[in-house]
Amino acid sequence: LGRRAMPLELLELEKLLVRMETLARRAPTEWERTFARSVLRQAKKPSWRPSARQEHVMLRMEAEFLRGPETAPVLIEVEEARASA
């Protein structure tokens, strides 16, 4: 993720908070689930806006979630059929 020059717009933040609700339940690590729950608690305050660090972590978590789990490529061996003469 590149650096953002401007803070999140309100609509972007709302969409990100919806994603945080999912991540609070399904993030792969306990730290991420706890972070998402913490952000959701803070977001209940009308004047709350994420810090630059919180915003960075939230965007990274969202990107990783949307990308899905990393899977190793499946290698398939193919044997050549040889005609026996």
Short mmCIF file of N, CA, C and O in Angstrom, two decimals:
data_model
loop_
_atom_site.label_atom_id
_atom_site.label_comp_id
_atom_site.label_asym_id
_atom_site.label_seq_id
_atom_site.Cartn_x
_atom_site.Cartn_y
_atom_site.Cartn_z
N LEU A 1 0.83 -1.19 0.00
CA LEU A 1 0.00 0.00 0.00
C LEU A 1 0.87 1.24 0.00
O LEU A 1 1.81 1.34 0.77
N GLY A 2 0.53 2.18 -0.82
CA GLY A 2 1.26 3.44 -0.83
C GLY A 2 0.78 4.35 0.28
O GLY A 2 -0.24 4.11 0.91
N ARG A 3 1.51 5.41 0.50
CA ARG A 3 1.10 6.37 1.52
C ARG A 3 -0.07 7.19 1.00
O ARG A 3 -0.09 7.59 -0.15
N ARG A 4 -1.01 7.46 1.88
CA ARG A 4 -2.16 8.29 1.54
C ARG A 4 -1.86 9.71 1.97
O ARG A 4 -1.44 9.94 3.09
N ALA A 5 -2.10 10.66 1.09
CA ALA A 5 -1.84 12.06 1.41
C ALA A 5 -2.96 12.65 2.25
O ALA A 5 -2.74 13.50 3.08
N MET A 6 -4.19 12.20 2.03
CA MET A 6 -5.34 12.75 2.72
C MET A 6 -5.97 11.68 3.62
O MET A 6 -5.90 10.50 3.31
N PRO A 7 -6.59 12.09 4.71
CA PRO A 7 -7.29 11.12 5.55
C PRO A 7 -8.46 10.51 4.78
O PRO A 7 -8.92 11.06 3.78
N LEU A 8 -8.94 9.40 5.28
CA LEU A 8 -10.07 8.72 4.65
C LEU A 8 -11.28 9.64 4.60
O LEU A 8 -11.57 10.35 5.57
N GLU A 9 -11.99 9.59 3.50
CA GLU A 9 -13.27 10.30 3.41
C GLU A 9 -14.27 9.53 4.27
O GLU A 9 -14.09 8.35 4.53
N LEU A 10 -15.32 10.21 4.68
CA LEU A 10 -16.30 9.60 5.58
C LEU A 10 -16.90 8.32 4.99
O LEU A 10 -17.02 7.31 5.68
N LEU A 11 -17.25 8.34 3.71
CA LEU A 11 -17.83 7.16 3.07
C LEU A 11 -16.83 6.00 3.05
O LEU A 11 -17.18 4.86 3.33
N GLU A 12 -15.57 6.30 2.74
CA GLU A 12 -14.52 5.27 2.74
C GLU A 12 -14.38 4.69 4.14
O GLU A 12 -14.23 3.48 4.31
N LEU A 13 -14.41 5.56 5.16
CA LEU A 13 -14.28 5.11 6.53
C LEU A 13 -15.45 4.21 6.92
O LEU A 13 -15.25 3.16 7.54
N GLU A 14 -16.66 4.59 6.54
CA GLU A 14 -17.82 3.76 6.85
C GLU A 14 -17.71 2.38 6.22
O GLU A 14 -18.00 1.37 6.85
N LYS A 15 -17.27 2.33 4.98
CA LYS A 15 -17.10 1.04 4.29
C LYS A 15 -16.02 0.21 4.99
O LYS A 15 -16.17 -1.00 5.15
N LEU A 16 -14.96 0.87 5.40
CA LEU A 16 -13.87 0.16 6.08
C LEU A 16 -14.33 -0.37 7.44
O LEU A 16 -13.97 -1.47 7.83
N LEU A 17 -15.17 0.39 8.13
CA LEU A 17 -15.69 -0.08 9.42
C LEU A 17 -16.61 -1.29 9.26
O LEU A 17 -16.62 -2.19 10.11
N VAL A 18 -17.36 -1.34 8.16
CA VAL A 18 -18.17 -2.53 7.89
C VAL A 18 -17.26 -3.74 7.72
O VAL A 18 -17.53 -4.82 8.25
N ARG A 19 -16.15 -3.56 7.02
CA ARG A 19 -15.19 -4.65 6.83
C ARG A 19 -14.57 -5.05 8.18
O ARG A 19 -14.31 -6.21 8.43
N MET A 20 -14.34 -4.05 9.06
CA MET A 20 -13.76 -4.34 10.38
C MET A 20 -14.69 -5.23 11.20
O MET A 20 -14.23 -6.04 11.99
N GLU A 21 -16.01 -5.09 10.99
CA GLU A 21 -16.96 -5.96 11.69
C GLU A 21 -16.71 -7.42 11.33
O GLU A 21 -16.69 -8.30 12.19
N THR A 22 -16.48 -7.67 10.06
CA THR A 22 -16.16 -9.03 9.60
C THR A 22 -14.82 -9.47 10.14
O THR A 22 -14.67 -10.59 10.65
N LEU A 23 -13.83 -8.59 10.08
CA LEU A 23 -12.49 -8.94 10.55
C LEU A 23 -12.44 -9.16 12.05
O LEU A 23 -11.63 -9.95 12.54
N ALA A 24 -13.32 -8.51 12.80
CA ALA A 24 -13.37 -8.72 14.25
C ALA A 24 -13.74 -10.17 14.56
O ALA A 24 -13.37 -10.69 15.61
N ARG A 25 -14.44 -10.81 13.64
CA ARG A 25 -14.82 -12.22 13.83
C ARG A 25 -13.92 -13.20 13.09
O ARG A 25 -13.69 -14.30 13.56
N ARG A 26 -13.40 -12.77 11.91
CA ARG A 26 -12.75 -13.76 11.04
C ARG A 26 -11.30 -13.48 10.69
O ARG A 26 -10.72 -14.21 9.87
N ALA A 27 -10.70 -12.47 11.28
CA ALA A 27 -9.29 -12.19 10.97
C ALA A 27 -8.44 -13.40 11.38
O ALA A 27 -8.78 -14.11 12.33
N PRO A 28 -7.35 -13.63 10.68
CA PRO A 28 -6.56 -14.85 10.95
C PRO A 28 -5.82 -14.86 12.28
O PRO A 28 -5.50 -15.94 12.78
N THR A 29 -5.54 -13.72 12.87
CA THR A 29 -4.80 -13.72 14.14
C THR A 29 -5.63 -13.06 15.23
O THR A 29 -6.48 -12.21 14.97
N GLU A 30 -5.35 -13.46 16.47
CA GLU A 30 -6.04 -12.86 17.62
C GLU A 30 -5.76 -11.36 17.69
O GLU A 30 -6.64 -10.57 18.02
N TRP A 31 -4.51 -10.96 17.40
CA TRP A 31 -4.17 -9.54 17.45
C TRP A 31 -5.04 -8.73 16.49
O TRP A 31 -5.56 -7.67 16.84
N GLU A 32 -5.23 -9.24 15.28
CA GLU A 32 -6.05 -8.53 14.29
C GLU A 32 -7.51 -8.48 14.71
O GLU A 32 -8.17 -7.45 14.53
N ARG A 33 -8.03 -9.58 15.26
CA ARG A 33 -9.42 -9.58 15.73
C ARG A 33 -9.60 -8.56 16.86
O ARG A 33 -10.56 -7.80 16.88
N THR A 34 -8.63 -8.53 17.79
CA THR A 34 -8.68 -7.58 18.90
C THR A 34 -8.58 -6.14 18.39
O THR A 34 -9.30 -5.25 18.86
N PHE A 35 -7.69 -5.91 17.45
CA PHE A 35 -7.53 -4.57 16.86
C PHE A 35 -8.84 -4.12 16.22
O PHE A 35 -9.29 -2.99 16.44
N ALA A 36 -9.46 -4.98 15.45
CA ALA A 36 -10.71 -4.63 14.77
C ALA A 36 -11.81 -4.31 15.80
O ALA A 36 -12.55 -3.33 15.63
N ARG A 37 -11.90 -5.11 16.85
CA ARG A 37 -12.90 -4.84 17.90
C ARG A 37 -12.62 -3.50 18.58
O ARG A 37 -13.55 -2.73 18.87
N SER A 38 -11.35 -3.19 18.82
CA SER A 38 -10.98 -1.94 19.45
C SER A 38 -11.37 -0.75 18.57
O SER A 38 -11.92 0.25 19.05
N VAL A 39 -11.10 -0.86 17.29
CA VAL A 39 -11.46 0.21 16.35
C VAL A 39 -12.97 0.41 16.34
O VAL A 39 -13.47 1.54 16.36
N LEU A 40 -13.72 -0.69 16.34
CA LEU A 40 -15.18 -0.58 16.31
C LEU A 40 -15.71 0.09 17.57
O LEU A 40 -16.66 0.87 17.50
N ARG A 41 -15.10 -0.21 18.72
CA ARG A 41 -15.51 0.46 19.97
C ARG A 41 -15.24 1.96 19.88
O ARG A 41 -16.09 2.78 20.23
N GLN A 42 -14.05 2.32 19.41
CA GLN A 42 -13.68 3.74 19.29
C GLN A 42 -14.58 4.47 18.29
O GLN A 42 -14.91 5.65 18.48
N ALA A 43 -14.98 3.78 17.23
CA ALA A 43 -15.76 4.39 16.16
C ALA A 43 -17.17 4.76 16.61
O ALA A 43 -17.86 5.51 15.92
N LYS A 44 -17.60 4.28 17.76
CA LYS A 44 -18.93 4.64 18.28
C LYS A 44 -18.98 6.10 18.71
O LYS A 44 -20.05 6.70 18.78
N LYS A 45 -17.82 6.69 18.97
CA LYS A 45 -17.76 8.11 19.34
C LYS A 45 -17.92 8.94 18.06
O LYS A 45 -17.17 8.75 17.11
N PRO A 46 -18.89 9.84 18.02
CA PRO A 46 -19.15 10.60 16.79
C PRO A 46 -17.95 11.37 16.23
O PRO A 46 -17.81 11.51 15.03
N SER A 47 -17.08 11.83 17.09
CA SER A 47 -15.95 12.65 16.62
C SER A 47 -14.70 11.81 16.30
O SER A 47 -13.69 12.37 15.85
N TRP A 48 -14.77 10.50 16.47
CA TRP A 48 -13.59 9.66 16.27
C TRP A 48 -13.21 9.59 14.80
O TRP A 48 -14.04 9.45 13.91
N ARG A 49 -11.93 9.67 14.55
CA ARG A 49 -11.32 9.40 13.25
C ARG A 49 -10.07 8.59 13.53
O ARG A 49 -9.39 8.82 14.53
N PRO A 50 -9.74 7.63 12.66
CA PRO A 50 -8.56 6.81 12.92
C PRO A 50 -7.28 7.63 12.84
O PRO A 50 -7.17 8.56 12.03
N SER A 51 -6.31 7.26 13.67
CA SER A 51 -4.98 7.87 13.55
C SER A 51 -4.36 7.39 12.24
O SER A 51 -4.86 6.45 11.61
N ALA A 52 -3.27 8.00 11.84
CA ALA A 52 -2.59 7.58 10.61
C ALA A 52 -2.18 6.11 10.71
O ALA A 52 -2.31 5.35 9.75
N ARG A 53 -1.69 5.71 11.88
CA ARG A 53 -1.26 4.31 12.07
C ARG A 53 -2.45 3.36 12.01
O ARG A 53 -2.40 2.30 11.38
N GLN A 54 -3.54 3.72 12.69
CA GLN A 54 -4.74 2.88 12.65
C GLN A 54 -5.25 2.74 11.22
O GLN A 54 -5.59 1.64 10.78
N GLU A 55 -5.27 3.85 10.50
CA GLU A 55 -5.74 3.83 9.12
C GLU A 55 -4.87 2.89 8.28
O GLU A 55 -5.38 2.08 7.51
N HIS A 56 -3.57 2.99 8.46
CA HIS A 56 -2.64 2.13 7.70
C HIS A 56 -2.92 0.65 7.99
O HIS A 56 -3.01 -0.16 7.07
N VAL A 57 -3.07 0.32 9.27
CA VAL A 57 -3.30 -1.09 9.65
C VAL A 57 -4.65 -1.56 9.12
O VAL A 57 -4.78 -2.67 8.59
N MET A 58 -5.67 -0.72 9.24
CA MET A 58 -7.00 -1.09 8.76
C MET A 58 -6.99 -1.36 7.25
O MET A 58 -7.57 -2.35 6.78
N LEU A 59 -6.33 -0.49 6.49
CA LEU A 59 -6.26 -0.68 5.04
C LEU A 59 -5.47 -1.93 4.67
O LEU A 59 -5.84 -2.66 3.74
N ARG A 60 -4.39 -2.20 5.41
CA ARG A 60 -3.60 -3.41 5.15
C ARG A 60 -4.44 -4.66 5.44
O ARG A 60 -4.46 -5.60 4.65
N MET A 61 -5.13 -4.65 6.59
CA MET A 61 -5.96 -5.80 6.94
C MET A 61 -7.06 -6.03 5.90
O MET A 61 -7.31 -7.18 5.51
N GLU A 62 -7.67 -4.95 5.44
CA GLU A 62 -8.72 -5.07 4.43
C GLU A 62 -8.15 -5.65 3.13
O GLU A 62 -8.73 -6.56 2.54
N ALA A 63 -7.01 -5.15 2.70
CA ALA A 63 -6.39 -5.64 1.46
C ALA A 63 -6.06 -7.13 1.57
O ALA A 63 -6.30 -7.89 0.63
N GLU A 64 -5.50 -7.53 2.69
CA GLU A 64 -5.16 -8.95 2.87
C GLU A 64 -6.41 -9.81 2.91
O GLU A 64 -6.44 -10.90 2.36
N PHE A 65 -7.46 -9.30 3.55
CA PHE A 65 -8.71 -10.05 3.62
C PHE A 65 -9.33 -10.22 2.23
O PHE A 65 -9.77 -11.31 1.86
N LEU A 66 -9.33 -9.15 1.46
CA LEU A 66 -9.92 -9.21 0.12
C LEU A 66 -9.10 -10.08 -0.83
O LEU A 66 -9.65 -10.70 -1.73
N ARG A 67 -7.79 -10.11 -0.61
CA ARG A 67 -6.92 -10.93 -1.45
C ARG A 67 -7.18 -12.41 -1.20
O ARG A 67 -7.02 -13.24 -2.08
N GLY A 68 -7.56 -12.75 0.01
CA GLY A 68 -7.84 -14.13 0.35
C GLY A 68 -6.59 -14.84 0.81
O GLY A 68 -5.50 -14.28 0.79
N PRO A 69 -6.78 -16.08 1.26
CA PRO A 69 -5.62 -16.82 1.77
C PRO A 69 -4.61 -17.13 0.68
O PRO A 69 -4.98 -17.38 -0.47
N GLU A 70 -3.38 -17.04 1.05
CA GLU A 70 -2.31 -17.39 0.11
C GLU A 70 -2.29 -18.92 0.00
O GLU A 70 -2.26 -19.62 0.99
N THR A 71 -2.33 -19.39 -1.20
CA THR A 71 -2.30 -20.84 -1.39
C THR A 71 -1.08 -21.20 -2.20
O THR A 71 -0.69 -20.47 -3.12
N ALA A 72 -0.50 -22.30 -1.84
CA ALA A 72 0.66 -22.78 -2.58
C ALA A 72 0.18 -23.35 -3.92
O ALA A 72 -0.87 -23.97 -3.99
N PRO A 73 0.94 -23.13 -4.97
CA PRO A 73 0.53 -23.71 -6.26
C PRO A 73 0.58 -25.23 -6.20
O PRO A 73 1.39 -25.82 -5.50
N VAL A 74 -0.33 -25.83 -6.89
CA VAL A 74 -0.39 -27.29 -6.93
C VAL A 74 0.41 -27.75 -8.15
O VAL A 74 0.15 -27.33 -9.27
N LEU A 75 1.39 -28.59 -7.88
CA LEU A 75 2.22 -29.11 -8.96
C LEU A 75 1.70 -30.49 -9.35
O LEU A 75 1.47 -31.34 -8.51
N ILE A 76 1.53 -30.68 -10.62
CA ILE A 76 1.04 -31.96 -11.12
C ILE A 76 2.11 -32.53 -12.03
O ILE A 76 2.57 -31.88 -12.98
N GLU A 77 2.51 -33.75 -11.71
CA GLU A 77 3.50 -34.41 -12.55
C GLU A 77 2.78 -35.15 -13.67
O GLU A 77 1.77 -35.80 -13.45
N VAL A 78 3.33 -35.03 -14.84
CA VAL A 78 2.74 -35.71 -15.98
C VAL A 78 3.80 -36.66 -16.54
O VAL A 78 4.91 -36.24 -16.84
N GLU A 79 3.41 -37.91 -16.65
CA GLU A 79 4.33 -38.89 -17.24
C GLU A 79 3.99 -39.04 -18.70
O GLU A 79 2.85 -39.07 -19.08
N GLU A 80 5.05 -39.11 -19.49
CA GLU A 80 4.83 -39.33 -20.92
C GLU A 80 4.52 -40.81 -21.12
O GLU A 80 5.16 -41.68 -20.55
N ALA A 81 3.51 -41.05 -21.92
CA ALA A 81 3.17 -42.44 -22.24
C ALA A 81 4.14 -42.91 -23.34
O ALA A 81 4.30 -42.26 -24.36
N ARG A 82 4.80 -44.00 -23.06
CA ARG A 82 5.75 -44.52 -24.05
C ARG A 82 5.18 -45.80 -24.64
O ARG A 82 4.78 -46.69 -23.93
N ALA A 83 5.18 -45.80 -25.91
CA ALA A 83 4.68 -46.99 -26.60
C ALA A 83 5.76 -48.05 -26.55
O ALA A 83 6.91 -47.79 -26.88
N SER A 84 5.43 -49.20 -26.08
CA SER A 84 6.43 -50.27 -26.10
C SER A 84 6.29 -51.05 -27.39
O SER A 84 5.22 -51.42 -27.81
N ALA A 85 7.41 -51.23 -28.01
CA ALA A 85 7.40 -51.88 -29.32
C ALA A 85 7.98 -53.25 -29.23
O ALA A 85 8.68 -53.68 -28.43
#
